Amino acid sequence: MGRSPCCAKEGLNRGAWTAAEDQILTDYIKVYGEGRWRNLPKKAGLKRCGKSCRLRWLNYLRPDIKRGNISHDEEELIIRLHKLLGNRWSLIAGRLPGRTDNEIKNYWNTNLGKKVHNDHYRSAPSTRNKNSNQSDHDNKNPNMVSPPPPPKTNMESHPKTKSHDVVRAKAMRCSKIFITPPPQPPHKPDQTTVEPPPPPPPLLAELSSLCNGLLSSFTPEDDHPTDFMLDVNMMRDVCLSDLLNSDLAAAAAGLYCGGFSYSNDNNSTNDSKDILEDWTVNNGFQPNVGSNHHGFSSILESGGGDWQFV
DNA sequence: AATCTTGACAACCGCGGTACT
DNA sequence: AAGTACCGCGGTTGTCAAGAT
């Protein structure tokens, strides 16, 4: 079996594109549109691989490309998005209109990675001490600047990934956290005392406390204790330290980005959707701006009842 | 002035996902 | 259901200019 090469290598130009090639490609796409990259070079008369044409168009020739320095605001956003999404450059780029994944990736590797790396260790030396064995990894390839090592996860076994220390939005194995919001009981304005739900296990108590704001919309009332179920190993390895170091919003997003599954029942979808939408708005996210990637809400809407990343 | 080093960024490579046959 | 083609993604490499020695 096996895949044939995307294009024959013989007789094709490689390396930097010439202005003439750019013009040919631009003219062709203006007339025929994007897509069918494999056949494009032949039809356009370019001695280039289709993949190369696609890359050149997407990263350089597209008319909506914003060229020039990355602004401070964009930089801040990239840092925040990277914290949430890891090296998901296309997702990050989707939130920065006019910027390409390649550009952001390069910018990170040459500027932000180093900057964030330094900030991270300046502000949290104790964390570094706890994970001192991670520093070896950082020194393996001096040409590449690694992002600050997030907690080790059992999701890092992505077969394609050679860099092992990023949190991936698409989790590989974790599927065992369920936050089952209770149905909202009728509002009782006169009720002054509420019987507290049974205390969760210690680890859950930490999470519960962290996510207090989030969970408050799922208000645990007397007969509807908040129902947590999670993979404790995963929780310890993956998220807890992040959650502890994050604000609630990031924690809520971490539930999404870390690849947890969320099992909703009946009427809970709107509650969680509102929370996540509020979070995206408050943190400067614009749903689906310049991107085919879906926001939290659309993900929530995409499934019938349950959704999960596994 | 010549050489070396470093930073920035464009381009390439290999793989996974998925649509199509 | 299986094989294939295509697209898109993320990691890596190549190239060149600017700065340092």
mmCIF file of C-alpha atoms (C1' of nucleotides) in Angstrom:
data_model
loop_
_atom_site.group_PDB
_atom_site.id
_atom_site.type_symbol
_atom_site.label_atom_id
_atom_site.label_comp_id
_atom_site.label_asym_id
_atom_site.label_seq_id
_atom_site.Cartn_x
_atom_site.Cartn_y
_atom_site.Cartn_z
ATOM 1 C CA MET A 1 0.000 0.000 0.000
ATOM 2 C CA GLY A 2 1.305 3.458 0.639
ATOM 3 C CA ARG A 3 0.634 6.799 -0.697
ATOM 4 C CA SER A 4 2.060 8.011 -3.914
ATOM 5 C CA PRO A 5 4.119 11.146 -3.661
ATOM 6 C CA CYS A 6 2.059 14.267 -3.908
ATOM 7 C CA CYS A 7 3.831 15.147 -7.085
ATOM 8 C CA ALA A 8 6.680 13.947 -9.187
ATOM 9 C CA LYS A 9 9.875 15.520 -8.012
ATOM 10 C CA GLU A 10 11.633 15.557 -11.334
ATOM 11 C CA GLY A 11 11.726 18.763 -13.250
ATOM 12 C CA LEU A 12 10.015 20.805 -10.604
ATOM 13 C CA ASN A 13 11.284 24.044 -9.243
ATOM 14 C CA ARG A 14 12.057 24.175 -5.579
ATOM 15 C CA GLY A 15 13.108 26.829 -3.169
ATOM 16 C CA ALA A 16 12.215 30.458 -3.324
ATOM 17 C CA TRP A 17 9.441 31.549 -5.585
ATOM 18 C CA THR A 18 10.120 34.043 -8.305
ATOM 19 C CA ALA A 19 7.929 37.051 -8.976
ATOM 20 C CA ALA A 20 6.878 35.476 -12.256
ATOM 21 C CA GLU A 21 5.750 32.309 -10.540
ATOM 22 C CA ASP A 22 3.853 34.345 -7.982
ATOM 23 C CA GLN A 23 2.108 36.202 -10.759
ATOM 24 C CA ILE A 24 1.134 33.037 -12.560
ATOM 25 C CA LEU A 25 -0.238 31.484 -9.420
ATOM 26 C CA THR A 26 -2.118 34.598 -8.408
ATOM 27 C CA ASP A 27 -3.629 35.021 -11.827
ATOM 28 C CA TYR A 28 -4.686 31.420 -11.969
ATOM 29 C CA ILE A 29 -6.360 31.479 -8.587
ATOM 30 C CA LYS A 30 -8.107 34.731 -9.404
ATOM 31 C CA VAL A 31 -9.720 33.036 -12.348
ATOM 32 C CA TYR A 32 -10.267 29.511 -11.131
ATOM 33 C CA GLY A 33 -10.238 29.894 -7.371
ATOM 34 C CA GLU A 34 -8.461 27.915 -4.724
ATOM 35 C CA GLY A 35 -8.447 24.179 -4.428
ATOM 36 C CA ARG A 36 -7.488 21.221 -6.602
ATOM 37 C CA TRP A 37 -3.920 21.964 -5.773
ATOM 38 C CA ARG A 38 -2.637 18.790 -7.276
ATOM 39 C CA ASN A 39 -3.732 19.711 -10.741
ATOM 40 C CA LEU A 40 -3.166 23.413 -10.379
ATOM 41 C CA PRO A 41 0.520 23.522 -11.363
ATOM 42 C CA LYS A 42 -0.069 21.676 -14.592
ATOM 43 C CA LYS A 43 -3.065 23.772 -15.530
ATOM 44 C CA ALA A 44 -1.403 27.008 -14.532
ATOM 45 C CA GLY A 45 1.849 26.113 -16.221
ATOM 46 C CA LEU A 46 3.922 26.138 -13.068
ATOM 47 C CA LYS A 47 6.788 23.798 -12.458
ATOM 48 C CA ARG A 48 5.860 23.424 -8.850
ATOM 49 C CA CYS A 49 4.340 20.815 -6.649
ATOM 50 C CA GLY A 50 0.700 21.419 -5.803
ATOM 51 C CA LYS A 51 1.528 21.453 -2.166
ATOM 52 C CA SER A 52 4.082 24.132 -2.739
ATOM 53 C CA CYS A 53 1.525 26.214 -4.635
ATOM 54 C CA ARG A 54 -0.955 25.879 -1.835
ATOM 55 C CA LEU A 55 1.595 26.914 0.728
ATOM 56 C CA ARG A 56 2.759 29.860 -1.302
ATOM 57 C CA TRP A 57 -0.796 31.054 -1.765
ATOM 58 C CA LEU A 58 -1.906 30.563 1.804
ATOM 59 C CA ASN A 59 1.187 31.968 3.446
ATOM 60 C CA TYR A 60 2.176 34.720 1.103
ATOM 61 C CA LEU A 61 0.008 35.571 -1.886
ATOM 62 C CA ARG A 62 -3.462 35.580 -0.401
ATOM 63 C CA PRO A 63 -4.857 39.105 -0.650
ATOM 64 C CA ASP A 64 -6.047 39.201 2.942
ATOM 65 C CA ILE A 65 -2.630 38.492 4.378
ATOM 66 C CA LYS A 66 -1.652 41.123 6.861
ATOM 67 C CA ARG A 67 2.007 41.869 6.487
ATOM 68 C CA GLY A 68 4.199 43.729 8.869
ATOM 69 C CA ASN A 69 5.064 43.540 12.490
ATOM 70 C CA ILE A 70 2.930 41.684 14.931
ATOM 71 C CA SER A 71 1.342 44.215 17.226
ATOM 72 C CA HIS A 72 1.513 44.070 20.979
ATOM 73 C CA ASP A 73 -2.149 43.095 21.149
ATOM 74 C CA GLU A 74 -1.630 40.323 18.674
ATOM 75 C CA GLU A 75 1.365 39.159 20.627
ATOM 76 C CA GLU A 76 -0.623 39.036 23.836
ATOM 77 C CA LEU A 77 -3.352 37.106 22.121
ATOM 78 C CA ILE A 78 -0.919 34.627 20.656
ATOM 79 C CA ILE A 79 0.581 34.000 24.058
ATOM 80 C CA ARG A 80 -2.797 33.444 25.618
ATOM 81 C CA LEU A 81 -3.989 31.254 22.821
ATOM 82 C CA HIS A 82 -0.831 29.239 22.901
ATOM 83 C CA LYS A 83 -1.271 28.715 26.593
ATOM 84 C CA LEU A 84 -4.678 27.304 25.900
ATOM 85 C CA LEU A 85 -4.142 25.494 22.655
ATOM 86 C CA GLY A 86 -0.499 24.577 22.550
ATOM 87 C CA ASN A 87 1.097 24.364 19.140
ATOM 88 C CA ARG A 88 -2.159 24.396 17.291
ATOM 89 C CA TRP A 89 -0.960 27.127 15.008
ATOM 90 C CA SER A 90 -3.816 26.939 12.596
ATOM 91 C CA LEU A 91 -6.296 27.384 15.406
ATOM 92 C CA ILE A 92 -4.339 30.299 16.770
ATOM 93 C CA ALA A 93 -4.047 31.829 13.337
ATOM 94 C CA GLY A 94 -7.770 31.477 12.935
ATOM 95 C CA ARG A 95 -8.207 33.980 15.728
ATOM 96 C CA LEU A 96 -5.809 36.459 14.212
ATOM 97 C CA PRO A 97 -7.281 37.695 10.957
ATOM 98 C CA GLY A 98 -4.685 38.179 8.284
ATOM 99 C CA ARG A 99 -2.046 36.145 10.041
ATOM 100 C CA THR A 100 -1.011 32.712 8.900
ATOM 101 C CA ASP A 101 -0.216 29.694 10.963
ATOM 102 C CA ASN A 102 3.265 29.617 9.522
ATOM 103 C CA GLU A 103 3.878 33.231 10.425
ATOM 104 C CA ILE A 104 2.663 32.742 13.968
ATOM 105 C CA LYS A 105 4.643 29.572 14.338
ATOM 106 C CA ASN A 106 7.788 31.314 13.175
ATOM 107 C CA TYR A 107 7.117 34.289 15.380
ATOM 108 C CA TRP A 108 6.628 32.048 18.346
ATOM 109 C CA ASN A 109 9.771 30.076 17.695
ATOM 110 C CA THR A 110 11.894 33.148 17.279
ATOM 111 C CA ASN A 111 10.339 35.572 19.749
ATOM 112 C CA LEU A 112 7.502 34.577 21.973
ATOM 113 C CA GLY A 113 8.634 31.131 22.911
ATOM 114 C CA LYS A 114 11.800 32.530 24.328
ATOM 115 C CA LYS A 115 10.020 35.412 25.973
ATOM 116 C CA VAL A 116 7.334 33.292 27.554
ATOM 117 C CA HIS A 117 9.895 30.729 28.512
ATOM 118 C CA ASN A 118 11.885 33.339 30.392
ATOM 119 C CA ASP A 119 8.832 34.858 32.016
ATOM 120 C CA HIS A 120 7.667 31.470 33.067
ATOM 121 C CA TYR A 121 10.850 30.607 34.878
ATOM 122 C CA ARG A 122 11.256 34.052 36.350
ATOM 123 C CA SER A 123 7.811 33.995 37.814
ATOM 124 C CA ALA A 124 7.625 30.369 38.858
ATOM 125 C CA PRO A 125 11.017 29.021 39.821
ATOM 126 C CA SER A 126 9.522 26.538 42.209
ATOM 127 C CA THR A 127 7.576 24.937 39.418
ATOM 128 C CA ARG A 128 10.746 24.496 37.479
ATOM 129 C CA ASN A 129 12.397 22.841 40.416
ATOM 130 C CA LYS A 130 9.595 20.391 40.664
ATOM 131 C CA ASN A 131 10.046 19.480 37.039
ATOM 132 C CA SER A 132 13.745 19.899 36.755
ATOM 133 C CA ASN A 133 14.099 16.928 34.450
ATOM 134 C CA GLN A 134 12.249 18.902 31.827
ATOM 135 C CA SER A 135 15.166 21.209 31.301
ATOM 136 C CA ASP A 136 17.046 18.499 29.496
ATOM 137 C CA HIS A 137 14.469 18.471 26.832
ATOM 138 C CA ASP A 138 14.809 22.201 26.343
ATOM 139 C CA ASN A 139 18.452 21.861 25.561
ATOM 140 C CA LYS A 140 18.169 19.069 23.081
ATOM 141 C CA ASN A 141 17.745 21.241 20.061
ATOM 142 C CA PRO A 142 19.277 24.661 20.443
ATOM 143 C CA ASN A 143 17.809 25.792 17.168
ATOM 144 C CA MET A 144 14.286 25.390 18.310
ATOM 145 C CA VAL A 145 12.804 27.377 21.103
ATOM 146 C CA SER A 146 10.403 25.278 23.034
ATOM 147 C CA PRO A 147 7.382 26.668 24.766
ATOM 148 C CA PRO A 148 7.360 26.411 28.505
ATOM 149 C CA PRO A 149 6.832 22.816 29.393
ATOM 150 C CA PRO A 150 3.294 22.248 30.525
ATOM 151 C CA PRO A 151 2.592 19.391 32.868
ATOM 152 C CA LYS A 152 3.302 16.031 31.360
ATOM 153 C CA THR A 153 0.235 14.412 30.060
ATOM 154 C CA ASN A 154 -0.807 11.041 28.923
ATOM 155 C CA MET A 155 -2.123 12.751 25.844
ATOM 156 C CA GLU A 156 1.309 13.530 24.492
ATOM 157 C CA SER A 157 1.596 10.285 22.672
ATOM 158 C CA HIS A 158 0.349 11.772 19.459
ATOM 159 C CA PRO A 159 2.180 9.622 16.933
ATOM 160 C CA LYS A 160 3.017 12.562 14.764
ATOM 161 C CA THR A 161 4.268 14.798 17.487
ATOM 162 C CA LYS A 162 7.946 14.909 18.148
ATOM 163 C CA SER A 163 7.764 17.726 20.613
ATOM 164 C CA HIS A 164 6.349 16.124 23.668
ATOM 165 C CA ASP A 165 5.412 18.906 25.941
ATOM 166 C CA VAL A 166 2.434 20.676 24.560
ATOM 167 C CA VAL A 167 -1.129 20.300 25.577
ATOM 168 C CA ARG A 168 -3.152 19.306 22.605
ATOM 169 C CA ALA A 169 -6.710 20.270 22.047
ATOM 170 C CA LYS A 170 -7.363 16.898 20.579
ATOM 171 C CA ALA A 171 -6.751 14.551 23.421
ATOM 172 C CA MET A 172 -5.740 11.039 22.704
ATOM 173 C CA ARG A 173 -7.003 9.164 25.683
ATOM 174 C CA CYS A 174 -8.685 11.280 28.261
ATOM 175 C CA SER A 175 -12.361 10.877 28.263
ATOM 176 C CA LYS A 176 -13.307 10.438 31.804
ATOM 177 C CA ILE A 177 -14.221 13.776 33.222
ATOM 178 C CA PHE A 178 -17.875 14.401 33.357
ATOM 179 C CA ILE A 179 -19.412 17.459 34.784
ATOM 180 C CA THR A 180 -23.014 16.584 34.859
ATOM 181 C CA PRO A 181 -24.922 19.699 35.600
ATOM 182 C CA PRO A 182 -28.120 19.183 37.454
ATOM 183 C CA PRO A 183 -31.363 20.426 36.042
ATOM 184 C CA GLN A 184 -32.073 23.932 37.223
ATOM 185 C CA PRO A 185 -34.656 23.814 39.960
ATOM 186 C CA PRO A 186 -37.303 26.474 40.160
ATOM 187 C CA HIS A 187 -36.010 29.695 41.650
ATOM 188 C CA LYS A 188 -36.813 30.001 45.334
ATOM 189 C CA PRO A 189 -36.174 33.559 46.459
ATOM 190 C CA ASP A 190 -37.250 32.933 50.013
ATOM 191 C CA GLN A 191 -34.962 30.070 50.587
ATOM 192 C CA THR A 192 -32.257 31.177 52.972
ATOM 193 C CA THR A 193 -30.618 27.945 53.904
ATOM 194 C CA VAL A 194 -29.416 25.399 51.460
ATOM 195 C CA GLU A 195 -28.272 22.041 52.508
ATOM 196 C CA PRO A 196 -24.765 21.637 51.148
ATOM 197 C CA PRO A 197 -24.040 18.783 48.834
ATOM 198 C CA PRO A 198 -21.934 15.920 50.104
ATOM 199 C CA PRO A 199 -18.263 16.909 50.198
ATOM 200 C CA PRO A 200 -16.323 15.722 47.195
ATOM 201 C CA PRO A 201 -13.075 13.822 47.514
ATOM 202 C CA PRO A 202 -10.083 16.093 48.211
ATOM 203 C CA LEU A 203 -8.883 16.280 44.636
ATOM 204 C CA LEU A 204 -12.322 17.010 43.445
ATOM 205 C CA ALA A 205 -12.678 19.607 46.105
ATOM 206 C CA GLU A 206 -9.743 21.452 44.641
ATOM 207 C CA LEU A 207 -11.195 21.341 41.205
ATOM 208 C CA SER A 208 -14.581 22.210 42.474
ATOM 209 C CA SER A 209 -13.222 25.200 44.257
ATOM 210 C CA LEU A 210 -11.312 26.321 41.209
ATOM 211 C CA CYS A 211 -14.277 25.990 39.017
ATOM 212 C CA ASN A 212 -16.583 27.578 41.479
ATOM 213 C CA GLY A 213 -17.750 30.218 39.101
ATOM 214 C CA LEU A 214 -18.260 27.731 36.374
ATOM 215 C CA LEU A 215 -20.130 25.384 38.571
ATOM 216 C CA SER A 216 -22.221 28.094 40.093
ATOM 217 C CA SER A 217 -24.342 28.048 37.023
ATOM 218 C CA PHE A 218 -24.906 24.432 37.631
ATOM 219 C CA THR A 219 -25.788 25.383 41.148
ATOM 220 C CA PRO A 220 -25.714 22.325 43.289
ATOM 221 C CA GLU A 221 -28.942 22.467 45.126
ATOM 222 C CA ASP A 222 -30.024 20.297 47.980
ATOM 223 C CA ASP A 223 -30.972 17.241 46.069
ATOM 224 C CA HIS A 224 -28.654 17.694 43.092
ATOM 225 C CA PRO A 225 -25.082 17.452 44.160
ATOM 226 C CA THR A 226 -22.587 18.321 41.512
ATOM 227 C CA ASP A 227 -21.577 15.138 39.879
ATOM 228 C CA PHE A 228 -17.931 14.822 39.010
ATOM 229 C CA MET A 229 -16.314 11.852 37.529
ATOM 230 C CA LEU A 230 -12.803 12.048 36.333
ATOM 231 C CA ASP A 231 -9.735 10.114 35.632
ATOM 232 C CA VAL A 232 -7.625 10.931 38.638
ATOM 233 C CA ASN A 233 -4.357 10.009 37.052
ATOM 234 C CA MET A 234 -5.048 12.187 34.098
ATOM 235 C CA MET A 235 -6.196 14.969 36.329
ATOM 236 C CA ARG A 236 -3.044 14.860 38.350
ATOM 237 C CA ASP A 237 -0.781 14.638 35.347
ATOM 238 C CA VAL A 238 -2.457 16.945 32.990
ATOM 239 C CA CYS A 239 -4.407 19.694 34.386
ATOM 240 C CA LEU A 240 -4.391 20.304 38.018
ATOM 241 C CA SER A 241 -1.305 22.399 38.144
ATOM 242 C CA ASP A 242 -2.507 24.339 35.176
ATOM 243 C CA LEU A 243 -5.836 24.822 36.743
ATOM 244 C CA LEU A 244 -4.275 25.889 39.974
ATOM 245 C CA ASN A 245 -2.246 28.468 38.157
ATOM 246 C CA SER A 246 -5.053 29.690 36.054
ATOM 247 C CA ASP A 247 -8.001 31.858 36.524
ATOM 248 C CA LEU A 248 -11.392 30.352 36.282
ATOM 249 C CA ALA A 249 -11.824 31.218 32.671
ATOM 250 C CA ALA A 250 -8.662 29.488 31.697
ATOM 251 C CA ALA A 251 -9.665 26.569 33.809
ATOM 252 C CA ALA A 252 -12.945 26.366 32.032
ATOM 253 C CA ALA A 253 -11.173 26.552 28.719
ATOM 254 C CA GLY A 254 -8.729 23.972 29.931
ATOM 255 C CA LEU A 255 -11.590 21.588 30.299
ATOM 256 C CA TYR A 256 -12.138 22.062 26.631
ATOM 257 C CA CYS A 257 -8.589 22.281 25.478
ATOM 258 C CA GLY A 258 -7.310 19.455 27.556
ATOM 259 C CA GLY A 259 -9.609 17.173 25.737
ATOM 260 C CA PHE A 260 -11.956 16.303 28.488
ATOM 261 C CA SER A 261 -15.306 15.113 27.592
ATOM 262 C CA TYR A 262 -18.321 16.802 28.796
ATOM 263 C CA SER A 263 -21.465 14.905 29.188
ATOM 264 C CA ASN A 264 -24.490 17.033 29.242
ATOM 265 C CA ASP A 265 -27.944 15.929 29.831
ATOM 266 C CA ASN A 266 -31.217 17.428 28.882
ATOM 267 C CA ASN A 267 -31.157 21.143 29.452
ATOM 268 C CA SER A 268 -27.603 21.755 30.430
ATOM 269 C CA THR A 269 -26.277 22.620 27.003
ATOM 270 C CA ASN A 270 -27.342 26.223 27.094
ATOM 271 C CA ASP A 271 -25.780 26.825 30.473
ATOM 272 C CA SER A 272 -22.406 25.539 29.486
ATOM 273 C CA LYS A 273 -22.654 27.230 26.145
ATOM 274 C CA ASP A 274 -23.292 30.572 27.770
ATOM 275 C CA ILE A 275 -20.369 30.154 30.099
ATOM 276 C CA LEU A 276 -17.997 29.308 27.337
ATOM 277 C CA GLU A 277 -19.290 32.041 25.103
ATOM 278 C CA ASP A 278 -18.898 34.527 27.910
ATOM 279 C CA TRP A 279 -15.400 33.324 28.358
ATOM 280 C CA THR A 280 -14.534 33.651 24.712
ATOM 281 C CA VAL A 281 -15.910 37.173 24.648
ATOM 282 C CA ASN A 282 -14.198 38.243 27.849
ATOM 283 C CA ASN A 283 -10.920 36.913 26.631
ATOM 284 C CA GLY A 284 -11.024 38.585 23.309
ATOM 285 C CA PHE A 285 -12.158 35.710 21.202
ATOM 286 C CA GLN A 286 -14.334 36.292 18.243
ATOM 287 C CA PRO A 287 -16.301 33.294 17.233
ATOM 288 C CA ASN A 288 -15.388 32.024 13.805
ATOM 289 C CA VAL A 289 -13.648 35.164 12.687
ATOM 290 C CA GLY A 290 -11.767 34.510 9.532
ATOM 291 C CA SER A 291 -11.679 30.863 10.208
ATOM 292 C CA ASN A 292 -13.296 27.626 9.442
ATOM 293 C CA HIS A 293 -12.635 26.452 12.925
ATOM 294 C CA HIS A 294 -15.552 26.380 15.214
ATOM 295 C CA GLY A 295 -15.908 28.120 18.485
ATOM 296 C CA PHE A 296 -16.834 26.456 21.668
ATOM 297 C CA SER A 297 -20.475 27.020 21.153
ATOM 298 C CA SER A 298 -20.556 25.465 17.755
ATOM 299 C CA ILE A 299 -18.724 22.480 19.114
ATOM 300 C CA LEU A 300 -21.303 22.212 21.797
ATOM 301 C CA GLU A 301 -24.000 22.450 19.225
ATOM 302 C CA SER A 302 -22.431 20.003 16.871
ATOM 303 C CA GLY A 303 -23.254 16.894 18.779
ATOM 304 C CA GLY A 304 -26.649 15.527 19.602
ATOM 305 C CA GLY A 305 -26.425 15.311 23.349
ATOM 306 C CA ASP A 306 -22.914 14.408 24.357
ATOM 307 C CA TRP A 307 -19.656 15.582 22.931
ATOM 308 C CA GLN A 308 -16.197 14.570 23.700
ATOM 309 C CA PHE A 309 -12.658 14.589 22.468
ATOM 310 C CA VAL A 310 -11.037 11.259 22.704
ATOM 311 C "C1'" DA B 1 37.466 43.575 5.394
ATOM 312 C "C1'" DA B 2 36.654 38.856 6.177
ATOM 313 C "C1'" DT B 3 34.566 35.391 8.743
ATOM 314 C "C1'" DC B 4 31.426 33.598 11.984
ATOM 315 C "C1'" DT B 5 27.083 33.626 14.475
ATOM 316 C "C1'" DT B 6 22.414 34.518 15.056
ATOM 317 C "C1'" DG B 7 17.723 35.718 13.914
ATOM 318 C "C1'" DA B 8 13.923 35.749 10.858
ATOM 319 C "C1'" DC B 9 11.126 33.676 7.785
ATOM 320 C "C1'" DA B 10 10.007 31.051 3.571
ATOM 321 C "C1'" DA B 11 9.645 26.579 2.097
ATOM 322 C "C1'" DC B 12 9.714 21.638 2.504
ATOM 323 C "C1'" DC B 13 8.530 17.112 4.500
ATOM 324 C "C1'" DG B 14 5.898 13.597 6.434
ATOM 325 C "C1'" DC B 15 1.892 12.358 8.534
ATOM 326 C "C1'" DG B 16 -3.190 12.080 9.817
ATOM 327 C "C1'" DG B 17 -7.884 12.828 8.556
ATOM 328 C "C1'" DT B 18 -11.281 12.396 5.323
ATOM 329 C "C1'" DA B 19 -13.717 12.338 0.995
ATOM 330 C "C1'" DC B 20 -14.110 9.733 -2.936
ATOM 331 C "C1'" DT B 21 -14.220 5.591 -5.820
ATOM 332 C "C1'" DA C 1 -14.860 -2.346 3.296
ATOM 333 C "C1'" DA C 2 -10.678 -1.192 1.347
ATOM 334 C "C1'" DG C 3 -7.717 1.489 -1.380
ATOM 335 C "C1'" DT C 4 -6.489 5.961 -3.078
ATOM 336 C "C1'" DA C 5 -6.144 10.906 -3.591
ATOM 337 C "C1'" DC C 6 -6.275 15.133 -1.662
ATOM 338 C "C1'" DC C 7 -6.007 18.594 1.862
ATOM 339 C "C1'" DG C 8 -4.314 20.570 5.886
ATOM 340 C "C1'" DC C 9 -1.369 20.606 9.838
ATOM 341 C "C1'" DG C 10 2.793 20.840 12.603
ATOM 342 C "C1'" DG C 11 7.709 20.004 12.767
ATOM 343 C "C1'" DT C 12 11.872 20.832 10.541
ATOM 344 C "C1'" DT C 13 15.194 22.638 7.322
ATOM 345 C "C1'" DG C 14 17.249 26.015 4.172
ATOM 346 C "C1'" DT C 15 18.473 30.545 3.041
ATOM 347 C "C1'" DC C 16 19.701 35.094 3.604
ATOM 348 C "C1'" DA C 17 20.580 39.367 5.948
ATOM 349 C "C1'" DA C 18 22.297 41.731 9.922
ATOM 350 C "C1'" DG C 19 25.232 41.949 13.686
ATOM 351 C "C1'" DA C 20 29.304 40.430 16.227
ATOM 352 C "C1'" DT C 21 34.016 39.164 16.420
#
